[in-house]
Amino acid sequence: MLRISNSVELADWEIELNAIRAQGAGGQNVNKVASAIHLRFDINRSSLPPFYKERLLALGDQRITQDGVVIIKAQRFRTQEQNREDALARLRELIREAVKQRRARKPTRPTRSAKRKRVDAKTRKGKTKALRGKVTE
């Protein structure tokens, strides 16, 4: 069971975990031990509430495929157990971030002094650049 929040949990059958060989340097250990974890989670087939599914599918995250499958590869640690925990924690964090309520941005306008300062800075910069021209004798 993966607990997302107080009311939302994912069953073990919804998350597919496969052990694979890790990439990169590490010598003989990397070449013979399958310590990395490949996590697959199908959003559409899951028992998540519809609101969670909509928000996850609307995310522009590269870990979510066109079919709505979350793929996470965890290979940060040397042991399979630590990588499994890391993959599940990353999935939990992805789901929590997707359903967080964002505060609506209130459009604001620059103040009169801010506009004046911007224009003054532009004219000062322009004068400096004008002095960089060729010297005529």
Coordinates of N, CA, C and O in Angstrom, one line a residue:
M1 N 0.8 -1.2 0.0 CA 0.0 0.0 0.0 C 0.9 1.2 0.0 O 1.8 1.4 0.8
L2 N 0.6 2.2 -0.9 CA 1.3 3.4 -1.0 C 0.3 4.5 -0.6 O -0.7 4.8 -1.3
R3 N 0.5 5.2 0.6 CA -0.4 6.2 1.1 C 0.0 7.5 0.4 O 1.1 8.0 0.6
I4 N -1.0 8.1 -0.3 CA -0.8 9.4 -0.9 C -1.2 10.6 0.0 O -0.5 11.5 0.2
S5 N -2.4 10.4 0.6 CA -2.9 11.4 1.6 C -3.8 10.6 2.6 O -3.8 9.3 2.6
N6 N -4.5 11.3 3.5 CA -5.3 10.6 4.5 C -6.4 9.7 3.9 O -6.7 8.7 4.4
S7 N -6.9 10.2 2.7 CA -8.0 9.4 2.2 C -7.7 8.7 0.9 O -8.5 7.9 0.4
V8 N -6.5 8.8 0.4 CA -6.1 8.2 -0.9 C -5.0 7.3 -0.7 O -3.9 7.7 -0.2
E9 N -5.2 6.0 -1.1 CA -4.1 5.0 -1.1 C -4.1 4.2 -2.4 O -5.1 4.1 -3.0
L10 N -2.9 3.8 -2.8 CA -2.7 3.0 -4.0 C -2.4 1.5 -3.5 O -1.5 1.3 -2.7
A11 N -3.1 0.6 -4.1 CA -2.9 -0.8 -3.8 C -1.6 -1.3 -4.5 O -1.1 -0.7 -5.5
D12 N -1.0 -2.4 -4.0 CA 0.2 -2.9 -4.6 C 0.0 -3.4 -6.0 O 1.0 -3.3 -6.8
W13 N -1.1 -3.9 -6.4 CA -1.3 -4.4 -7.7 C -1.3 -3.3 -8.8 O -1.2 -3.5 -10.0
E14 N -1.5 -2.0 -8.4 CA -1.6 -0.9 -9.3 C -0.2 -0.4 -9.7 O 0.0 0.2 -10.8
I15 N 0.8 -0.8 -8.9 CA 2.2 -0.3 -9.2 C 3.0 -1.5 -9.6 O 3.1 -2.5 -8.9
E16 N 3.6 -1.4 -10.8 CA 4.5 -2.5 -11.3 C 5.9 -2.1 -11.1 O 6.4 -1.1 -11.6
L17 N 6.7 -2.9 -10.4 CA 8.1 -2.7 -10.1 C 8.9 -3.8 -10.7 O 8.6 -5.0 -10.4
N18 N 9.9 -3.4 -11.5 CA 10.8 -4.4 -12.1 C 12.2 -4.0 -11.7 O 12.6 -2.9 -11.8
A19 N 13.1 -5.0 -11.4 CA 14.5 -4.8 -11.1 C 15.2 -4.9 -12.4 O 15.1 -5.9 -13.2
I20 N 16.1 -3.9 -12.6 CA 16.9 -3.9 -13.9 C 18.3 -3.5 -13.5 O 18.6 -3.1 -12.4
R21 N 19.2 -3.7 -14.4 CA 20.6 -3.3 -14.1 C 20.8 -1.8 -14.2 O 20.2 -1.2 -15.1
A22 N 21.5 -1.2 -13.3 CA 21.7 0.2 -13.3 C 22.7 0.6 -14.4 O 23.5 -0.2 -14.8
Q23 N 22.6 1.9 -14.8 CA 23.6 2.4 -15.8 C 24.7 3.1 -15.2 O 24.7 3.3 -14.0
G24 N 25.7 3.3 -15.9 CA 26.8 4.2 -15.4 C 28.0 3.4 -14.8 O 28.0 2.2 -14.8
A25 N 28.9 4.1 -14.2 CA 30.1 3.5 -13.6 C 29.7 2.8 -12.3 O 28.7 3.1 -11.7
G26 N 30.6 1.8 -12.0 CA 30.3 1.1 -10.7 C 31.0 -0.2 -10.7 O 31.0 -1.0 -9.8
G27 N 31.7 -0.5 -11.8 CA 32.5 -1.7 -11.8 C 31.7 -3.0 -12.0 O 30.6 -3.0 -12.5
Q28 N 32.2 -4.1 -11.4 CA 31.6 -5.4 -11.5 C 30.2 -5.4 -10.9 O 29.3 -6.1 -11.4
N29 N 30.0 -4.7 -9.8 CA 28.7 -4.7 -9.1 C 27.6 -4.3 -10.1 O 26.5 -4.9 -10.1
V30 N 27.8 -3.2 -10.8 CA 26.8 -2.7 -11.7 C 26.5 -3.7 -12.8 O 25.4 -3.9 -13.2
N31 N 27.5 -4.4 -13.3 CA 27.4 -5.3 -14.4 C 26.6 -6.6 -14.1 O 26.1 -7.3 -15.0
K32 N 26.6 -7.0 -12.8 CA 26.0 -8.3 -12.5 C 24.8 -8.2 -11.5 O 24.1 -9.2 -11.3
V33 N 24.5 -7.1 -10.9 CA 23.5 -7.0 -10.0 C 22.4 -6.1 -10.5 O 22.6 -5.0 -10.9
A34 N 21.1 -6.5 -10.5 CA 20.0 -5.7 -10.9 C 19.5 -4.9 -9.7 O 18.5 -5.3 -9.0
S35 N 20.1 -3.8 -9.5 CA 19.8 -3.0 -8.3 C 18.8 -1.8 -8.6 O 18.3 -1.2 -7.7
A36 N 18.7 -1.4 -9.9 CA 17.9 -0.3 -10.3 C 16.4 -0.8 -10.3 O 16.1 -2.0 -10.5
I37 N 15.5 0.1 -10.1 CA 14.1 -0.2 -10.1 C 13.4 0.6 -11.2 O 13.6 1.8 -11.4
H38 N 12.6 -0.1 -12.0 CA 11.8 0.5 -13.1 C 10.3 0.4 -12.6 O 9.7 -0.6 -12.6
L39 N 9.7 1.6 -12.3 CA 8.3 1.6 -11.8 C 7.4 2.1 -12.9 O 7.7 3.0 -13.6
R40 N 6.3 1.4 -13.1 CA 5.3 1.7 -14.0 C 3.9 1.8 -13.3 O 3.6 0.9 -12.5
F41 N 3.2 2.9 -13.6 CA 1.9 3.2 -12.9 C 1.0 3.7 -13.9 O 1.2 4.8 -14.5
D42 N -0.1 2.9 -14.2 CA -1.1 3.3 -15.2 C -2.2 4.2 -14.5 O -2.9 3.7 -13.7
I43 N -2.2 5.4 -14.9 CA -3.1 6.4 -14.3 C -4.6 6.0 -14.6 O -5.4 6.0 -13.7
N44 N -4.9 5.6 -15.8 CA -6.3 5.4 -16.2 C -6.8 4.1 -15.5 O -8.0 4.1 -15.2
R45 N -6.0 3.1 -15.3 CA -6.5 1.8 -14.6 C -6.4 1.9 -13.1 O -6.9 1.0 -12.5
S46 N -5.9 3.0 -12.6 CA -5.7 3.0 -11.1 C -7.0 3.4 -10.4 O -8.0 3.7 -11.0
S47 N -7.0 3.2 -9.1 CA -8.1 3.5 -8.2 C -8.1 4.9 -7.7 O -8.8 5.2 -6.7
L48 N -7.3 5.8 -8.3 CA -7.3 7.2 -7.9 C -8.6 7.9 -8.2 O -9.3 7.5 -9.1
P49 N -9.0 8.9 -7.4 CA -10.2 9.6 -7.6 C -10.1 10.3 -9.0 O -9.0 10.7 -9.4
P50 N -11.2 10.6 -9.7 CA -11.2 11.2 -11.0 C -10.5 12.6 -11.0 O -9.8 12.9 -12.0
F51 N -10.6 13.3 -9.9 CA -9.9 14.6 -9.8 C -8.4 14.4 -9.9 O -7.7 15.1 -10.6
Y52 N -7.9 13.4 -9.2 CA -6.4 13.1 -9.2 C -6.0 12.7 -10.7 O -4.9 13.1 -11.1
K53 N -6.8 11.9 -11.3 CA -6.5 11.4 -12.6 C -6.4 12.5 -13.6 O -5.5 12.6 -14.4
E54 N -7.4 13.4 -13.6 CA -7.4 14.6 -14.5 C -6.2 15.5 -14.3 O -5.6 15.9 -15.3
R55 N -5.9 15.8 -13.1 CA -4.7 16.6 -12.8 C -3.4 16.0 -13.3 O -2.5 16.6 -13.8
L56 N -3.3 14.7 -13.0 CA -2.0 14.0 -13.4 C -1.9 13.9 -14.9 O -0.8 14.2 -15.5
L57 N -3.0 13.6 -15.6 CA -2.9 13.5 -17.1 C -2.7 14.9 -17.7 O -2.2 15.0 -18.8
A58 N -3.1 16.0 -17.0 CA -2.9 17.3 -17.6 C -1.5 17.8 -17.3 O -1.1 18.8 -18.0
L59 N -0.7 17.2 -16.5 CA 0.6 17.6 -16.2 C 1.5 17.4 -17.5 O 1.3 16.5 -18.3
G60 N 2.4 18.3 -17.7 CA 3.3 18.2 -18.8 C 4.6 17.6 -18.4 O 5.7 18.0 -18.9
D61 N 4.5 16.6 -17.6 CA 5.7 15.9 -17.1 C 6.2 14.9 -18.1 O 5.5 14.1 -18.7
Q62 N 7.6 14.8 -18.3 CA 8.1 13.9 -19.3 C 8.1 12.4 -18.8 O 8.2 11.5 -19.6
R63 N 7.8 12.2 -17.5 CA 7.7 10.9 -17.0 C 6.3 10.2 -17.3 O 6.2 9.0 -17.0
I64 N 5.4 11.0 -17.8 CA 4.1 10.5 -18.1 C 4.0 10.3 -19.6 O 4.1 11.3 -20.3
T65 N 3.7 9.1 -20.1 CA 3.6 8.9 -21.5 C 2.2 9.3 -22.1 O 1.4 9.8 -21.3
Q66 N 2.1 9.3 -23.4 CA 0.9 9.6 -24.1 C -0.3 8.8 -23.6 O -1.4 9.2 -23.6
D67 N 0.0 7.5 -23.2 CA -1.1 6.6 -22.8 C -1.5 6.8 -21.4 O -2.3 6.1 -20.9
G68 N -0.8 7.7 -20.6 CA -1.1 7.9 -19.3 C -0.4 7.0 -18.3 O -1.0 6.6 -17.3
V69 N 0.8 6.5 -18.7 CA 1.5 5.6 -17.8 C 2.7 6.4 -17.2 O 3.5 7.0 -18.0
V70 N 2.9 6.4 -15.9 CA 4.0 7.0 -15.3 C 5.1 6.1 -15.2 O 5.0 4.9 -14.8
I71 N 6.3 6.5 -15.7 CA 7.5 5.6 -15.7 C 8.6 6.3 -14.9 O 9.0 7.4 -15.3
I72 N 9.0 5.7 -13.9 CA 10.1 6.2 -13.0 C 11.2 5.2 -12.9 O 11.0 4.0 -12.6
K73 N 12.4 5.6 -13.2 CA 13.6 4.8 -13.1 C 14.4 5.3 -11.9 O 14.9 6.4 -11.9
A74 N 14.6 4.4 -10.9 CA 15.3 4.8 -9.7 C 16.6 3.9 -9.6 O 16.6 2.7 -9.6
Q75 N 17.8 4.6 -9.7 CA 19.1 3.9 -9.6 C 20.1 4.7 -8.8 O 21.3 4.6 -9.0
R76 N 19.6 5.6 -7.9 CA 20.4 6.4 -7.1 C 21.3 5.7 -6.1 O 22.4 6.0 -5.8
F77 N 20.7 4.6 -5.6 CA 21.3 3.9 -4.5 C 21.9 2.6 -4.9 O 21.6 2.1 -6.0
R78 N 22.7 1.9 -4.1 CA 23.4 0.7 -4.4 C 22.5 -0.5 -4.2 O 22.7 -1.6 -4.8
T79 N 21.5 -0.4 -3.3 CA 20.7 -1.6 -3.0 C 19.3 -1.4 -3.7 O 18.8 -0.3 -3.9
Q80 N 18.7 -2.6 -4.0 CA 17.4 -2.6 -4.7 C 16.3 -2.1 -3.7 O 15.4 -1.4 -4.2
E81 N 16.4 -2.4 -2.5 CA 15.4 -1.9 -1.5 C 15.4 -0.4 -1.4 O 14.3 0.2 -1.4
Q82 N 16.5 0.2 -1.4 CA 16.6 1.7 -1.3 C 16.0 2.3 -2.6 O 15.3 3.3 -2.5
N83 N 16.4 1.7 -3.7 CA 15.9 2.2 -5.0 C 14.4 2.0 -5.1 O 13.7 2.9 -5.6
R84 N 13.8 0.9 -4.5 CA 12.4 0.7 -4.5 C 11.7 1.8 -3.7 O 10.7 2.4 -4.2
E85 N 12.2 2.1 -2.5 CA 11.7 3.1 -1.7 C 11.8 4.5 -2.4 O 10.8 5.3 -2.3
D86 N 12.9 4.8 -3.0 CA 13.1 6.0 -3.7 C 12.0 6.2 -4.9 O 11.5 7.2 -5.0
A87 N 11.8 5.1 -5.6 CA 10.8 5.2 -6.7 C 9.4 5.4 -6.2 O 8.7 6.3 -6.8
L88 N 9.1 4.7 -5.1 CA 7.7 4.9 -4.6 C 7.6 6.4 -4.0 O 6.5 7.0 -4.1
A89 N 8.6 6.9 -3.4 CA 8.6 8.2 -2.8 C 8.4 9.2 -3.9 O 7.7 10.2 -3.8
R90 N 9.1 9.0 -5.1 CA 9.0 9.9 -6.2 C 7.6 9.9 -6.8 O 7.1 10.9 -7.2
L91 N 7.0 8.7 -6.9 CA 5.7 8.6 -7.4 C 4.7 9.4 -6.5 O 3.8 10.1 -6.9
R92 N 4.8 9.1 -5.2 CA 4.0 9.8 -4.2 C 4.1 11.3 -4.3 O 3.1 12.0 -4.4
E93 N 5.3 11.8 -4.5 CA 5.6 13.3 -4.6 C 5.0 13.8 -5.9 O 4.4 14.9 -5.9
L94 N 5.1 13.1 -7.0 CA 4.5 13.5 -8.3 C 3.0 13.6 -8.2 O 2.5 14.6 -8.6
I95 N 2.4 12.7 -7.5 CA 0.9 12.7 -7.4 C 0.5 13.9 -6.5 O -0.4 14.6 -6.8
R96 N 1.2 14.1 -5.4 CA 0.9 15.2 -4.5 C 1.1 16.5 -5.1 O 0.3 17.4 -4.9
E97 N 2.1 16.7 -5.9 CA 2.4 18.0 -6.6 C 1.3 18.3 -7.6 O 0.9 19.4 -7.8
A98 N 0.8 17.2 -8.3 CA -0.2 17.4 -9.3 C -1.5 17.9 -8.7 O -2.2 18.7 -9.4
V99 N -1.9 17.5 -7.5 CA -3.2 17.9 -7.0 C -3.1 19.1 -6.0 O -4.1 19.5 -5.5
K100 N -1.9 19.7 -5.9 CA -1.8 20.9 -5.0 C -2.6 22.0 -5.6 O -2.5 22.2 -6.8
Q101 N -3.3 22.7 -4.8 CA -4.1 23.9 -5.2 C -3.1 25.1 -5.4 O -2.4 25.4 -4.5
R102 N -3.1 25.6 -6.6 CA -2.2 26.8 -6.9 C -3.0 28.0 -6.6 O -4.2 28.1 -7.0
R103 N -2.4 29.0 -6.0 CA -3.1 30.3 -5.8 C -3.2 31.0 -7.2 O -2.2 31.1 -7.9
A104 N -4.3 31.6 -7.4 CA -4.6 32.3 -8.7 C -3.7 33.6 -8.7 O -3.7 34.3 -7.7
R105 N -3.1 33.9 -9.8 CA -2.3 35.1 -9.9 C -3.2 36.3 -10.1 O -4.0 36.3 -11.0
K106 N -2.9 37.3 -9.3 CA -3.7 38.5 -9.5 C -2.8 39.4 -10.4 O -1.7 39.8 -10.1
P107 N -3.4 39.8 -11.6 CA -2.6 40.7 -12.5 C -2.4 42.0 -11.9 O -3.3 42.6 -11.3
T108 N -1.2 42.5 -11.9 CA -0.8 43.8 -11.4 C -0.2 44.7 -12.5 O 0.3 44.1 -13.5
R109 N -0.2 46.0 -12.2 CA 0.4 46.9 -13.2 C 1.6 47.5 -12.6 O 1.6 47.8 -11.3
P110 N 2.7 47.8 -13.4 CA 3.8 48.5 -12.8 C 3.4 49.9 -12.4 O 2.6 50.6 -13.0
T111 N 4.1 50.4 -11.3 CA 3.8 51.7 -10.8 C 4.4 52.8 -11.7 O 5.2 52.5 -12.5
R112 N 3.9 54.0 -11.5 CA 4.4 55.1 -12.4 C 6.0 55.3 -12.2 O 6.7 55.5 -13.1
S113 N 6.4 55.2 -10.9 CA 7.9 55.4 -10.7 C 8.7 54.2 -11.3 O 9.8 54.4 -11.8
A114 N 8.1 53.0 -11.3 CA 8.8 51.9 -11.9 C 8.9 52.1 -13.4 O 10.0 51.8 -14.0
K115 N 7.9 52.6 -14.0 CA 7.9 52.9 -15.5 C 9.0 54.0 -15.7 O 9.8 53.8 -16.7
R116 N 9.0 55.0 -14.9 CA 10.0 56.1 -15.1 C 11.4 55.6 -14.9 O 12.3 55.9 -15.7
K117 N 11.6 54.8 -13.9 CA 13.0 54.2 -13.7 C 13.4 53.4 -14.8 O 14.6 53.4 -15.2
R118 N 12.5 52.6 -15.4 CA 12.8 51.7 -16.5 C 13.3 52.6 -17.7 O 14.3 52.3 -18.4
V119 N 12.5 53.6 -18.0 CA 12.8 54.5 -19.2 C 14.1 55.2 -18.9 O 14.9 55.4 -19.9
D120 N 14.3 55.7 -17.7 CA 15.6 56.4 -17.4 C 16.8 55.5 -17.6 O 17.8 55.9 -18.1
A121 N 16.6 54.2 -17.2 CA 17.7 53.3 -17.3 C 18.0 53.0 -18.8 O 19.2 52.9 -19.2
K122 N 17.0 53.0 -19.6 CA 17.1 52.7 -21.0 C 17.9 53.9 -21.7 O 18.8 53.7 -22.5
T123 N 17.5 55.1 -21.3 CA 18.1 56.3 -21.9 C 19.6 56.4 -21.5 O 20.5 56.7 -22.3
R124 N 19.9 56.1 -20.2 CA 21.2 56.1 -19.7 C 22.1 55.1 -20.5 O 23.2 55.4 -20.9
K125 N 21.5 53.9 -20.7 CA 22.2 52.8 -21.4 C 22.5 53.3 -22.9 O 23.5 53.0 -23.4
G126 N 21.5 53.9 -23.5 CA 21.6 54.4 -24.8 C 22.7 55.4 -25.0 O 23.4 55.5 -25.9
K127 N 22.8 56.4 -24.0 CA 23.8 57.4 -24.1 C 25.2 56.8 -23.9 O 26.1 57.2 -24.6
T128 N 25.3 55.8 -23.1 CA 26.6 55.1 -22.9 C 27.0 54.4 -24.2 O 28.2 54.5 -24.6
K129 N 26.0 53.8 -24.9 CA 26.3 53.1 -26.1 C 26.7 54.1 -27.2 O 27.5 53.8 -28.1
A130 N 26.0 55.3 -27.2 CA 26.3 56.3 -28.2 C 27.7 56.8 -28.2 O 28.3 57.1 -29.2
L131 N 28.3 56.8 -27.0 CA 29.6 57.3 -26.8 C 30.7 56.2 -27.3 O 31.8 56.6 -27.4
R132 N 30.2 55.1 -27.6 CA 31.1 54.0 -28.1 C 31.4 54.1 -29.6 O 32.1 53.3 -30.1
G133 N 30.9 55.1 -30.2 CA 31.0 55.2 -31.7 C 32.5 55.5 -32.1 O 33.3 55.7 -31.2
K134 N 32.7 55.6 -33.4 CA 34.1 56.0 -33.9 C 34.4 57.4 -33.5 O 33.5 58.3 -33.5
V135 N 35.6 57.6 -33.2 CA 36.1 58.9 -32.9 C 36.5 59.6 -34.2 O 37.2 59.1 -35.0
T136 N 35.9 60.8 -34.4 CA 36.2 61.6 -35.6 C 37.1 62.7 -35.3 O 36.9 63.4 -34.3
E137 N 38.1 62.9 -36.1 CA 39.1 64.0 -35.8 C 38.9 65.2 -36.7 O 38.4 65.2 -37.7

